[in-house]
Short mmCIF file of C-alpha atoms in Angstrom, two decimals:
data_model
loop_
_atom_site.label_atom_id
_atom_site.label_comp_id
_atom_site.label_asym_id
_atom_site.label_seq_id
_atom_site.Cartn_x
_atom_site.Cartn_y
_atom_site.Cartn_z
CA MET A 1 0.00 0.00 0.00
CA GLU A 2 1.06 3.61 -0.52
CA HIS A 3 0.70 4.36 3.21
CA PRO A 4 2.29 1.67 5.44
CA LEU A 5 0.12 1.93 8.55
CA SER A 6 1.61 0.72 11.83
CA ILE A 7 -0.68 -0.04 14.77
CA TYR A 8 -0.01 -1.09 18.32
CA ASN A 9 -0.89 -4.76 18.69
CA THR A 10 -2.08 -5.40 22.25
CA LEU A 11 -1.20 -9.07 21.83
CA THR A 12 2.50 -8.51 21.07
CA ARG A 13 2.71 -5.22 22.97
CA LYS A 14 4.49 -3.39 20.17
CA LYS A 15 3.78 -1.42 17.03
CA GLU A 16 3.59 -3.57 13.93
CA GLN A 17 3.14 -2.68 10.29
CA PHE A 18 -0.41 -3.53 9.42
CA ILE A 19 -0.57 -6.02 6.54
CA PRO A 20 -4.08 -7.42 5.98
CA LEU A 21 -4.60 -11.10 5.35
CA HIS A 22 -6.31 -10.62 1.98
CA GLU A 23 -4.95 -7.32 0.72
CA PRO A 24 -6.58 -4.96 -0.03
CA HIS A 25 -9.51 -6.37 2.00
CA VAL A 26 -9.66 -5.80 5.76
CA GLY A 27 -11.86 -7.56 8.28
CA MET A 28 -12.46 -5.52 11.44
CA TYR A 29 -14.56 -6.51 14.44
CA VAL A 30 -15.31 -4.10 17.29
CA CYS A 31 -17.23 -4.90 20.46
CA GLY A 32 -20.31 -2.70 20.35
CA PRO A 33 -22.69 -1.54 23.07
CA THR A 34 -24.85 -3.48 25.49
CA VAL A 35 -28.21 -1.84 24.93
CA TYR A 36 -29.83 -1.59 28.34
CA GLY A 37 -29.24 2.13 28.95
CA ASP A 38 -28.40 5.41 27.28
CA ALA A 39 -25.05 5.84 25.55
CA HIS A 40 -22.47 7.65 27.66
CA LEU A 41 -19.02 9.15 27.19
CA GLY A 42 -17.45 5.71 27.61
CA HIS A 43 -19.43 4.48 24.60
CA ALA A 44 -18.28 7.46 22.54
CA ARG A 45 -14.56 6.77 22.78
CA PRO A 46 -14.39 3.31 21.14
CA ALA A 47 -17.00 4.36 18.59
CA ILE A 48 -14.94 7.40 17.57
CA THR A 49 -11.59 5.58 17.79
CA PHE A 50 -12.62 2.80 15.44
CA ASP A 51 -14.58 5.19 13.24
CA LEU A 52 -11.26 6.99 12.70
CA LEU A 53 -9.58 3.68 11.82
CA PHE A 54 -12.48 2.70 9.51
CA ARG A 55 -12.34 6.06 7.74
CA TYR A 56 -8.56 5.99 7.37
CA LEU A 57 -8.33 2.41 6.10
CA THR A 58 -11.04 3.19 3.56
CA HIS A 59 -9.31 6.43 2.59
CA ILE A 60 -5.96 4.76 1.85
CA GLY A 61 -7.58 2.20 -0.40
CA TYR A 62 -8.66 -0.80 1.66
CA LYS A 63 -12.04 -2.43 1.24
CA VAL A 64 -13.14 -2.77 4.86
CA ARG A 65 -15.80 -5.06 6.29
CA TYR A 66 -16.47 -3.47 9.64
CA VAL A 67 -18.54 -5.58 12.06
CA ARG A 68 -19.77 -3.97 15.29
CA ASN A 69 -21.99 -6.19 17.39
CA ILE A 70 -24.97 -5.40 19.58
CA THR A 71 -25.07 -7.26 22.89
CA ASP A 72 -28.74 -7.85 23.62
CA VAL A 73 -28.55 -11.11 25.61
CA GLY A 74 -26.23 -12.88 27.99
CA HIS A 75 -24.45 -9.79 29.34
CA LEU A 76 -24.64 -10.55 33.04
CA GLU A 77 -22.93 -8.80 35.92
CA HIS A 78 -19.21 -9.37 36.35
CA ASP A 79 -18.06 -12.53 34.54
CA ALA A 80 -21.38 -13.40 32.90
CA ASP A 81 -21.86 -16.32 35.28
CA GLU A 82 -23.80 -14.65 38.09
CA GLY A 83 -26.66 -12.22 38.38
CA GLU A 84 -29.67 -11.45 36.26
CA ASP A 85 -29.36 -10.42 32.62
CA LYS A 86 -29.53 -6.60 32.61
CA ILE A 87 -31.89 -6.40 29.65
CA ALA A 88 -34.18 -9.09 31.10
CA LYS A 89 -34.17 -7.32 34.47
CA LYS A 90 -35.16 -3.99 32.91
CA ALA A 91 -37.87 -5.73 30.86
CA ARG A 92 -39.28 -7.43 33.96
CA LEU A 93 -39.30 -4.24 36.04
CA GLU A 94 -40.93 -2.17 33.29
CA GLN A 95 -43.23 -4.98 32.07
CA LEU A 96 -41.83 -4.87 28.56
CA GLU A 97 -40.67 -7.46 26.07
CA PRO A 98 -36.87 -7.65 26.28
CA MET A 99 -36.61 -6.68 22.61
CA GLU A 100 -38.63 -3.54 23.35
CA VAL A 101 -35.90 -2.52 25.78
CA VAL A 102 -33.24 -3.37 23.20
CA GLN A 103 -34.90 -1.45 20.39
CA PHE A 104 -35.59 1.63 22.52
CA TYR A 105 -31.98 2.03 23.61
CA LEU A 106 -30.56 0.93 20.27
CA ASN A 107 -32.52 3.72 18.55
CA ARG A 108 -31.10 6.20 21.05
CA TYR A 109 -27.59 4.82 20.58
CA HIS A 110 -27.83 5.21 16.81
CA LYS A 111 -29.09 8.77 17.24
CA ALA A 112 -26.10 9.61 19.45
CA MET A 113 -23.69 7.99 16.97
CA ASP A 114 -25.22 9.99 14.11
CA ALA A 115 -24.72 13.19 16.12
CA LEU A 116 -21.07 12.24 16.68
CA ASN A 117 -20.75 11.60 12.91
CA VAL A 118 -19.76 7.97 13.53
CA LEU A 119 -20.25 6.03 10.31
CA PRO A 120 -22.46 2.94 10.52
CA PRO A 121 -20.60 -0.39 10.38
CA SER A 122 -20.82 -2.72 7.40
CA ILE A 123 -22.68 -5.27 9.53
CA GLU A 124 -24.29 -4.81 12.96
CA PRO A 125 -25.22 -8.29 14.19
CA HIS A 126 -27.25 -8.91 17.35
CA ALA A 127 -26.22 -11.60 19.82
CA SER A 128 -29.85 -12.76 20.09
CA GLY A 129 -29.92 -13.36 16.33
CA HIS A 130 -26.95 -15.73 16.43
CA ILE A 131 -27.87 -18.29 19.09
CA ILE A 132 -27.42 -21.17 16.63
CA GLU A 133 -23.87 -20.08 15.82
CA GLN A 134 -23.05 -19.79 19.51
CA ILE A 135 -24.42 -23.27 20.22
CA GLU A 136 -22.28 -24.65 17.38
CA LEU A 137 -19.22 -22.92 18.84
CA VAL A 138 -19.88 -24.53 22.23
CA LYS A 139 -20.28 -27.95 20.59
CA LYS A 140 -16.86 -27.66 18.90
CA ILE A 141 -15.16 -26.65 22.14
CA LEU A 142 -16.80 -29.60 23.91
CA ASP A 143 -15.80 -31.99 21.11
CA ASN A 144 -12.19 -30.79 21.37
CA GLY A 145 -12.13 -31.49 25.10
CA TYR A 146 -11.83 -27.96 26.46
CA ALA A 147 -15.26 -27.68 28.08
CA TYR A 148 -17.54 -29.72 30.29
CA GLU A 149 -21.25 -29.93 30.99
CA SER A 150 -22.54 -29.48 34.53
CA GLU A 151 -26.19 -29.34 35.61
CA GLY A 152 -27.39 -28.14 32.21
CA SER A 153 -24.66 -25.49 31.86
CA VAL A 154 -21.42 -25.72 29.90
CA TYR A 155 -18.16 -24.26 31.21
CA PHE A 156 -14.81 -23.64 29.60
CA ASP A 157 -12.05 -25.66 31.31
CA VAL A 158 -9.41 -22.97 31.72
CA GLU A 159 -6.87 -25.13 33.54
CA LYS A 160 -6.99 -27.89 30.90
CA TYR A 161 -6.76 -25.35 28.08
CA ASN A 162 -3.74 -23.71 29.69
CA LYS A 163 -1.83 -27.00 29.68
CA ASP A 164 -1.92 -27.03 25.88
CA HIS A 165 -2.02 -23.30 25.16
CA ASN A 166 -1.62 -20.06 27.08
CA TYR A 167 -4.59 -18.60 28.91
CA GLY A 168 -3.52 -15.05 29.76
CA ILE A 169 -1.61 -14.36 26.55
CA LEU A 170 -3.44 -11.07 25.91
CA SER A 171 -3.69 -9.68 29.43
CA GLY A 172 -0.37 -11.05 30.68
CA ARG A 173 -2.06 -12.77 33.63
CA ASN A 174 -0.68 -15.92 35.19
CA ILE A 175 -3.15 -18.77 35.63
CA GLU A 176 -1.48 -19.97 38.83
CA ASP A 177 -2.02 -16.55 40.39
CA MET A 178 -5.63 -16.56 39.22
CA LEU A 179 -6.25 -20.02 40.67
CA ASN A 180 -4.78 -18.94 44.02
CA THR A 181 -6.58 -15.61 44.28
CA THR A 182 -9.99 -16.33 42.76
CA ARG A 183 -12.53 -17.40 45.35
CA ALA A 184 -15.51 -19.61 44.63
CA LEU A 185 -18.81 -17.75 44.57
CA ASP A 186 -22.05 -19.01 46.05
CA GLY A 187 -24.00 -21.14 43.61
CA GLN A 188 -20.94 -22.00 41.51
CA ASP A 189 -20.22 -25.46 42.92
CA GLU A 190 -21.01 -26.86 39.48
CA LYS A 191 -17.74 -25.40 38.14
CA HIS A 192 -14.45 -27.32 38.34
CA ASN A 193 -12.54 -24.12 39.03
CA PRO A 194 -13.69 -20.62 39.98
CA ILE A 195 -11.87 -19.20 36.92
CA ASP A 196 -13.83 -21.39 34.48
CA PHE A 197 -16.25 -19.26 32.48
CA ALA A 198 -19.71 -20.05 31.14
CA LEU A 199 -20.22 -21.01 27.52
CA TRP A 200 -23.88 -21.88 28.08
CA LYS A 201 -26.04 -21.26 31.15
CA CYS A 202 -29.08 -23.22 32.18
CA ALA A 203 -31.87 -20.69 32.66
CA GLN A 204 -33.61 -20.42 36.00
CA PRO A 205 -37.44 -20.49 35.88
CA GLU A 206 -37.71 -16.69 36.22
CA HIS A 207 -35.24 -15.99 33.40
CA ILE A 208 -37.13 -14.40 30.50
CA MET A 209 -34.63 -14.80 27.66
CA ARG A 210 -33.97 -18.47 26.94
CA TRP A 211 -33.37 -20.77 23.99
CA PRO A 212 -33.35 -24.58 23.57
CA SER A 213 -29.97 -26.29 23.33
CA PRO A 214 -28.57 -29.84 23.63
CA TRP A 215 -27.82 -29.13 27.30
CA SER A 216 -30.80 -27.14 28.60
CA ASP A 217 -33.14 -24.27 27.89
CA GLY A 218 -30.81 -21.42 28.56
CA PHE A 219 -28.66 -18.72 27.04
CA PRO A 220 -25.07 -18.29 25.86
CA GLY A 221 -22.30 -16.86 28.00
CA TRP A 222 -21.29 -13.31 27.16
CA HIS A 223 -17.93 -14.22 25.62
CA CYS A 224 -19.40 -16.56 23.00
CA GLU A 225 -21.18 -13.96 20.92
CA CYS A 226 -18.16 -12.10 19.53
CA THR A 227 -16.25 -15.30 18.71
CA ALA A 228 -19.27 -16.80 16.94
CA MET A 229 -20.25 -13.65 15.03
CA GLY A 230 -16.66 -12.73 14.14
CA LYS A 231 -16.19 -16.22 12.67
CA LYS A 232 -19.50 -16.02 10.76
CA TYR A 233 -18.93 -12.64 9.10
CA LEU A 234 -15.14 -12.40 8.87
CA GLY A 235 -13.99 -16.01 8.70
CA GLN A 236 -11.69 -18.11 10.84
CA HIS A 237 -8.94 -15.51 10.50
CA PHE A 238 -9.43 -11.76 10.30
CA ASP A 239 -7.32 -8.69 10.69
CA ILE A 240 -8.39 -6.43 13.57
CA HIS A 241 -10.41 -6.90 16.74
CA GLY A 242 -10.97 -3.78 18.81
CA GLY A 243 -12.68 -2.50 21.90
CA GLY A 244 -12.10 -0.71 25.16
CA MET A 245 -9.15 -1.58 27.38
CA ASP A 246 -11.57 -2.81 30.04
CA LEU A 247 -12.46 -5.72 27.71
CA ILE A 248 -8.93 -7.16 27.57
CA PHE A 249 -9.74 -9.32 30.58
CA PRO A 250 -11.83 -11.33 30.79
CA HIS A 251 -13.78 -10.80 27.56
CA HIS A 252 -11.08 -10.74 24.90
CA GLU A 253 -8.90 -13.21 26.79
CA CYS A 254 -11.83 -15.62 26.75
CA GLU A 255 -12.45 -14.93 23.07
CA ILE A 256 -8.90 -15.99 22.23
CA ALA A 257 -9.29 -19.16 24.31
CA GLN A 258 -12.62 -19.99 22.61
CA ALA A 259 -11.18 -19.47 19.13
CA VAL A 260 -8.09 -21.59 19.79
CA ALA A 261 -10.14 -24.30 21.54
CA SER A 262 -12.61 -24.49 18.65
CA GLN A 263 -10.32 -24.21 15.61
CA GLY A 264 -6.74 -24.68 16.82
CA ASP A 265 -5.48 -21.09 16.47
CA ASP A 266 -6.52 -17.52 17.15
CA MET A 267 -8.80 -15.81 14.67
CA VAL A 268 -7.34 -12.33 15.14
CA HIS A 269 -4.08 -10.90 13.79
CA TYR A 270 -4.16 -7.48 15.52
CA TRP A 271 -5.80 -6.65 18.83
CA MET A 272 -6.43 -2.92 19.39
CA HIS A 273 -7.73 -1.30 22.57
CA ASN A 274 -8.61 2.29 23.37
CA ASN A 275 -7.95 3.58 26.87
CA MET A 276 -10.54 4.77 29.36
CA ILE A 277 -12.22 8.09 30.02
CA THR A 278 -12.05 9.36 33.58
CA ILE A 279 -13.95 12.22 35.16
CA ASN A 280 -11.88 14.54 37.34
CA GLY A 281 -9.39 11.71 37.79
CA GLN A 282 -11.95 9.07 38.74
CA LYS A 283 -13.22 6.18 36.67
CA MET A 284 -16.66 6.99 35.33
CA GLY A 285 -19.43 4.95 36.96
CA LYS A 286 -23.02 5.16 38.14
CA SER A 287 -22.07 4.13 41.68
CA LEU A 288 -19.70 7.11 41.95
CA GLY A 289 -22.35 9.57 40.82
CA ASN A 290 -20.17 10.81 37.96
CA PHE A 291 -21.96 9.02 35.15
CA ILE A 292 -22.91 11.41 32.31
CA THR A 293 -24.84 10.30 29.23
CA LEU A 294 -24.21 11.76 25.80
CA ASP A 295 -27.67 13.32 25.79
CA GLU A 296 -26.78 15.10 29.02
CA PHE A 297 -23.60 16.45 27.41
CA PHE A 298 -25.60 17.68 24.42
CA THR A 299 -28.21 19.42 26.62
CA GLY A 300 -26.01 20.41 29.57
CA ASP A 301 -28.58 18.82 31.90
CA HIS A 302 -26.28 17.34 34.55
CA LYS A 303 -25.01 18.74 37.84
CA MET A 304 -21.38 18.20 36.80
CA LEU A 305 -21.75 20.19 33.57
CA SER A 306 -21.38 23.96 33.48
CA GLN A 307 -22.87 24.16 29.97
CA ALA A 308 -24.06 22.10 27.02
CA TYR A 309 -21.43 20.69 24.67
CA SER A 310 -22.02 19.95 21.01
CA ALA A 311 -21.46 16.50 19.54
CA MET A 312 -18.51 17.79 17.51
CA THR A 313 -16.92 19.24 20.64
CA ILE A 314 -17.14 15.76 22.21
CA ARG A 315 -15.64 14.18 19.08
CA PHE A 316 -12.83 16.74 18.90
CA PHE A 317 -12.14 16.35 22.63
CA ILE A 318 -11.67 12.60 22.16
CA LEU A 319 -9.54 12.92 19.01
CA GLN A 320 -7.23 15.46 20.68
CA ALA A 321 -5.82 12.58 22.75
CA HIS A 322 -4.12 9.48 21.37
CA TYR A 323 -6.52 6.54 21.53
CA ARG A 324 -4.23 4.58 23.88
CA SER A 325 -3.93 7.39 26.42
CA THR A 326 -6.32 8.13 29.27
CA VAL A 327 -8.67 11.05 28.68
CA ASP A 328 -9.80 12.97 31.75
CA PHE A 329 -13.07 14.86 31.45
CA SER A 330 -13.50 18.26 33.03
CA ASN A 331 -15.53 21.28 32.02
CA GLU A 332 -12.28 23.16 31.48
CA ALA A 333 -10.94 20.48 29.12
CA LEU A 334 -14.15 20.44 27.09
CA GLN A 335 -14.27 24.23 26.93
CA ALA A 336 -10.68 24.23 25.63
CA ALA A 337 -11.68 21.64 23.00
CA GLU A 338 -14.66 23.81 22.05
CA LYS A 339 -12.41 26.85 21.52
CA GLY A 340 -9.84 24.83 19.58
CA LEU A 341 -12.49 23.39 17.29
CA SER A 342 -13.92 26.86 16.71
CA ARG A 343 -10.46 28.16 15.70
CA LEU A 344 -10.01 25.25 13.30
CA MET A 345 -13.42 25.75 11.68
CA ASP A 346 -12.91 29.51 11.45
CA ALA A 347 -9.62 28.89 9.64
CA TYR A 348 -11.33 26.50 7.23
CA ASN A 349 -14.03 29.06 6.45
CA HIS A 350 -11.41 31.79 5.98
CA LEU A 351 -9.54 29.42 3.67
CA GLN A 352 -12.50 29.29 1.29
CA LYS A 353 -12.33 33.08 0.84
CA LEU A 354 -8.57 33.53 0.38
CA THR A 355 -7.29 35.09 -2.83
CA ALA A 356 -4.28 33.56 -4.55
CA SER A 357 -1.12 35.56 -5.28
CA ASP A 358 1.71 35.00 -7.72
CA ALA A 359 3.87 33.32 -5.10
CA SER A 360 3.67 31.84 -1.59
CA THR A 361 5.37 33.15 1.50
CA VAL A 362 3.77 30.35 3.57
CA ASP A 363 4.97 26.75 3.33
CA VAL A 364 2.18 24.19 2.99
CA LYS A 365 3.90 21.64 0.75
CA ASP A 366 4.72 19.13 3.52
CA LEU A 367 1.38 19.37 5.35
CA ARG A 368 -0.22 16.39 3.61
CA LYS A 369 2.80 14.14 4.27
CA LYS A 370 3.03 15.20 7.91
CA CYS A 371 -0.62 14.33 8.48
CA TYR A 372 -0.27 10.95 6.76
CA ASP A 373 2.90 10.21 8.73
CA ALA A 374 1.07 10.90 12.00
CA LEU A 375 -1.86 8.65 11.15
CA ASN A 376 0.45 5.91 9.89
CA ASP A 377 2.14 6.01 13.29
CA ASP A 378 -0.59 4.24 15.27
CA LEU A 379 -3.39 6.67 14.37
CA ASN A 380 -1.80 9.66 16.08
CA SER A 381 -4.76 12.02 15.71
CA PRO A 382 -3.44 14.69 18.16
CA ILE A 383 -0.37 15.18 15.96
CA VAL A 384 -2.60 15.55 12.89
CA ILE A 385 -4.60 18.19 14.75
CA SER A 386 -1.42 20.05 15.73
CA HIS A 387 -0.35 20.16 12.05
CA LEU A 388 -3.79 21.49 11.11
CA PHE A 389 -3.44 24.22 13.75
CA ASP A 390 -0.08 25.17 12.23
CA ALA A 391 -1.83 25.42 8.86
CA SER A 392 -4.56 27.53 10.49
CA ARG A 393 -1.97 30.08 11.59
CA ALA A 394 -0.71 30.27 7.99
CA ILE A 395 -4.29 30.77 6.75
CA ASN A 396 -4.83 33.61 9.22
CA SER A 397 -1.55 35.24 8.16
CA VAL A 398 -2.70 35.27 4.53
CA LYS A 399 -6.15 36.52 5.55
CA ASP A 400 -4.60 39.38 7.55
CA GLY A 401 -2.36 40.39 4.64
CA LYS A 402 0.85 39.33 6.42
CA ALA A 403 1.59 36.52 3.95
CA THR A 404 0.70 35.36 0.46
CA ILE A 405 -0.23 32.01 -1.09
CA SER A 406 -0.03 30.86 -4.69
CA ALA A 407 -2.95 29.34 -6.57
CA GLU A 408 -1.28 25.91 -6.51
CA ASP A 409 -0.63 26.02 -2.76
CA LEU A 410 -4.13 27.37 -2.08
CA LYS A 411 -5.66 24.44 -3.97
CA GLU A 412 -3.45 21.98 -2.07
CA LEU A 413 -4.27 23.54 1.29
CA LYS A 414 -8.02 23.37 0.62
CA GLU A 415 -7.78 19.71 -0.40
CA VAL A 416 -5.63 18.72 2.58
CA PHE A 417 -7.83 20.57 5.07
CA HIS A 418 -11.00 18.97 3.75
CA THR A 419 -9.45 15.50 3.57
CA PHE A 420 -8.11 15.40 7.10
CA VAL A 421 -10.64 17.54 9.00
CA PHE A 422 -13.82 16.16 7.45
CA ASP A 423 -13.13 12.90 5.59
CA ILE A 424 -10.70 11.29 8.05
CA LEU A 425 -11.16 12.97 11.44
CA GLY A 426 -14.88 13.01 10.70
CA MET A 427 -15.60 16.53 11.89
CA LYS A 428 -18.62 18.53 10.78
CA ASP A 429 -18.87 22.33 10.66
CA GLU A 430 -21.76 22.72 13.09
CA ALA A 431 -21.94 26.43 12.34
CA SER A 432 -22.91 25.49 8.78
CA ALA A 433 -26.63 25.39 9.44
CA GLY A 434 -27.31 24.80 5.78
CA GLY A 435 -25.83 21.31 6.01
CA ASP A 436 -25.27 19.97 2.48
CA ASN A 437 -26.60 23.28 1.14
CA TYR A 438 -24.03 25.29 3.05
CA GLU A 439 -22.47 26.84 -0.06
CA THR A 440 -25.85 28.25 -1.17
CA PHE A 441 -26.63 29.25 2.41
CA GLY A 442 -23.32 31.10 2.71
CA LYS A 443 -23.78 32.88 -0.58
CA ALA A 444 -27.15 34.20 0.63
CA VAL A 445 -25.59 35.62 3.80
CA ASP A 446 -22.69 37.09 1.80
CA LEU A 447 -25.23 38.77 -0.51
CA LEU A 448 -26.98 40.39 2.47
CA LEU A 449 -23.65 41.65 3.78
CA THR A 450 -22.77 43.03 0.34
CA ILE A 451 -26.08 44.93 0.31
CA ARG A 452 -25.23 46.17 3.79
CA GLN A 453 -21.83 47.40 2.58
CA GLN A 454 -23.50 49.25 -0.28
CA ALA A 455 -25.96 50.82 2.17
CA LYS A 456 -23.05 51.97 4.35
CA ALA A 457 -21.32 53.42 1.30
CA ASN A 458 -24.52 55.35 0.50
CA LYS A 459 -24.76 56.41 4.18
CA ASP A 460 -28.06 54.54 4.43
CA TRP A 461 -27.45 53.76 8.09
CA ALA A 462 -31.00 52.55 8.72
CA THR A 463 -30.70 49.73 6.14
CA SER A 464 -27.15 48.88 7.27
CA ASP A 465 -28.17 48.63 10.92
CA LYS A 466 -31.32 46.68 10.12
CA ILE A 467 -29.40 43.97 8.22
CA ARG A 468 -26.80 43.67 10.98
CA ASN A 469 -29.39 43.61 13.79
CA GLU A 470 -31.62 41.07 12.04
CA LEU A 471 -28.68 38.74 11.31
CA THR A 472 -27.47 39.10 14.91
CA ALA A 473 -30.96 38.25 16.20
CA MET A 474 -30.95 35.11 14.03
CA GLY A 475 -27.70 33.94 15.67
CA PHE A 476 -24.99 35.33 13.40
CA GLU A 477 -21.81 37.00 14.60
CA ILE A 478 -20.93 39.87 12.23
CA LYS A 479 -17.43 41.36 12.27
CA ASP A 480 -16.58 44.42 10.16
CA THR A 481 -13.11 44.36 8.57
CA LYS A 482 -11.21 46.69 6.26
CA ASP A 483 -12.23 44.45 3.34
CA GLY A 484 -15.93 44.24 4.20
CA ALA A 485 -17.54 41.97 6.78
CA GLU A 486 -17.10 38.41 8.08
CA TRP A 487 -19.78 36.22 9.61
CA LYS A 488 -20.24 33.00 11.49
CA LEU A 489 -23.03 31.37 13.42
CA SER A 490 -22.73 31.95 17.15
CA LYS A 491 -23.01 28.99 19.52
#
């Protein structure tokens, strides 16, 4: 490929040049949401991280099949062995069908993703729609001797698997330490070892969501769904599996064990994990009272928020940090992101109005390469943004008459800005109320300001003031300059 992308492989713990199995086709699987509540900031980070990867891989010429699953069954508390299914519990308490709960929150999740300009995946499979595939996966693991049936449930035999392979290869955990430190929980006497995880659970009489299987009426363990659906849609070997760092253990560790136990080797070539979002230094969580949904960010309706924040401010805030670094939320950090995004969008809008000169006194020739180099180095979006800010300063210098730019460089700068800001980083100019009709919308405002300039020239102050006041009342910021007037939509 023209752009040799290197990504950090969580499995090998080093950056590796990404070479897809069936070039130029890429198979990518990302663990999606569990739909029993509103999307929150923690949901936004993996969605935006892997949206960036999806956009970039597509941009540099790969044909990407991007699978992002929906967990709508089997996601129990802790290790998926104990507790009541969260969706079933909500359905029981609210006297709804479980799929009503799923659909309600899935619709809200999609709405939040649309606001964040996260592209839809190629395939979005539901765990509840792939019970047959999960049962077949469990059968293969049983047939290969790495699982056992107990009282209608099926458990993965971690200790036996570890004798032939390496359980803990992804997380770096030692099975002996786990065996010594993991205590047996009440009601788990049916397991050979406390660290064994459920592949299939026999449903208790009160459990709403259940399916027939060779072992019992029950439901699959949480870890089965991604292995089964990844295999179905991407094959026995695919390129990238991603998700949040909190999924490394036990979820992704168990996925590796299930794949190896069922087919003899791991399905995944590159494991990628985004880091966590904290709030004022603390892990975000409902129990800590610092849990903020995306809707609350968009409306400002939360005690920890000093104002509302737009979806693009949230996206920009997340992209300003490298995906493997921790991001700490604070109102001050989001306000800084809001101002930075505004500066970037102002520069882009100024760029559209620049006039070319015979020669350039600003250097923009290496901008494209610098941005590609940053993305090729493990998706380093903050470095890309820093290069775009450097370009913004050059744009403002030309706008203020302190520098000049040639027609060739102006064309290049416009192309590079649009490519990296909008196509790859996935930003939208929220001030462009006209959406896809923004060019026509802008021309109409420019026409009004031209009429206003003519009125000022004719000393028709009443007309001049009326146009300015009416535009201001509609939410426009008007700034008079020596060359006329500039406008933008206020927040």
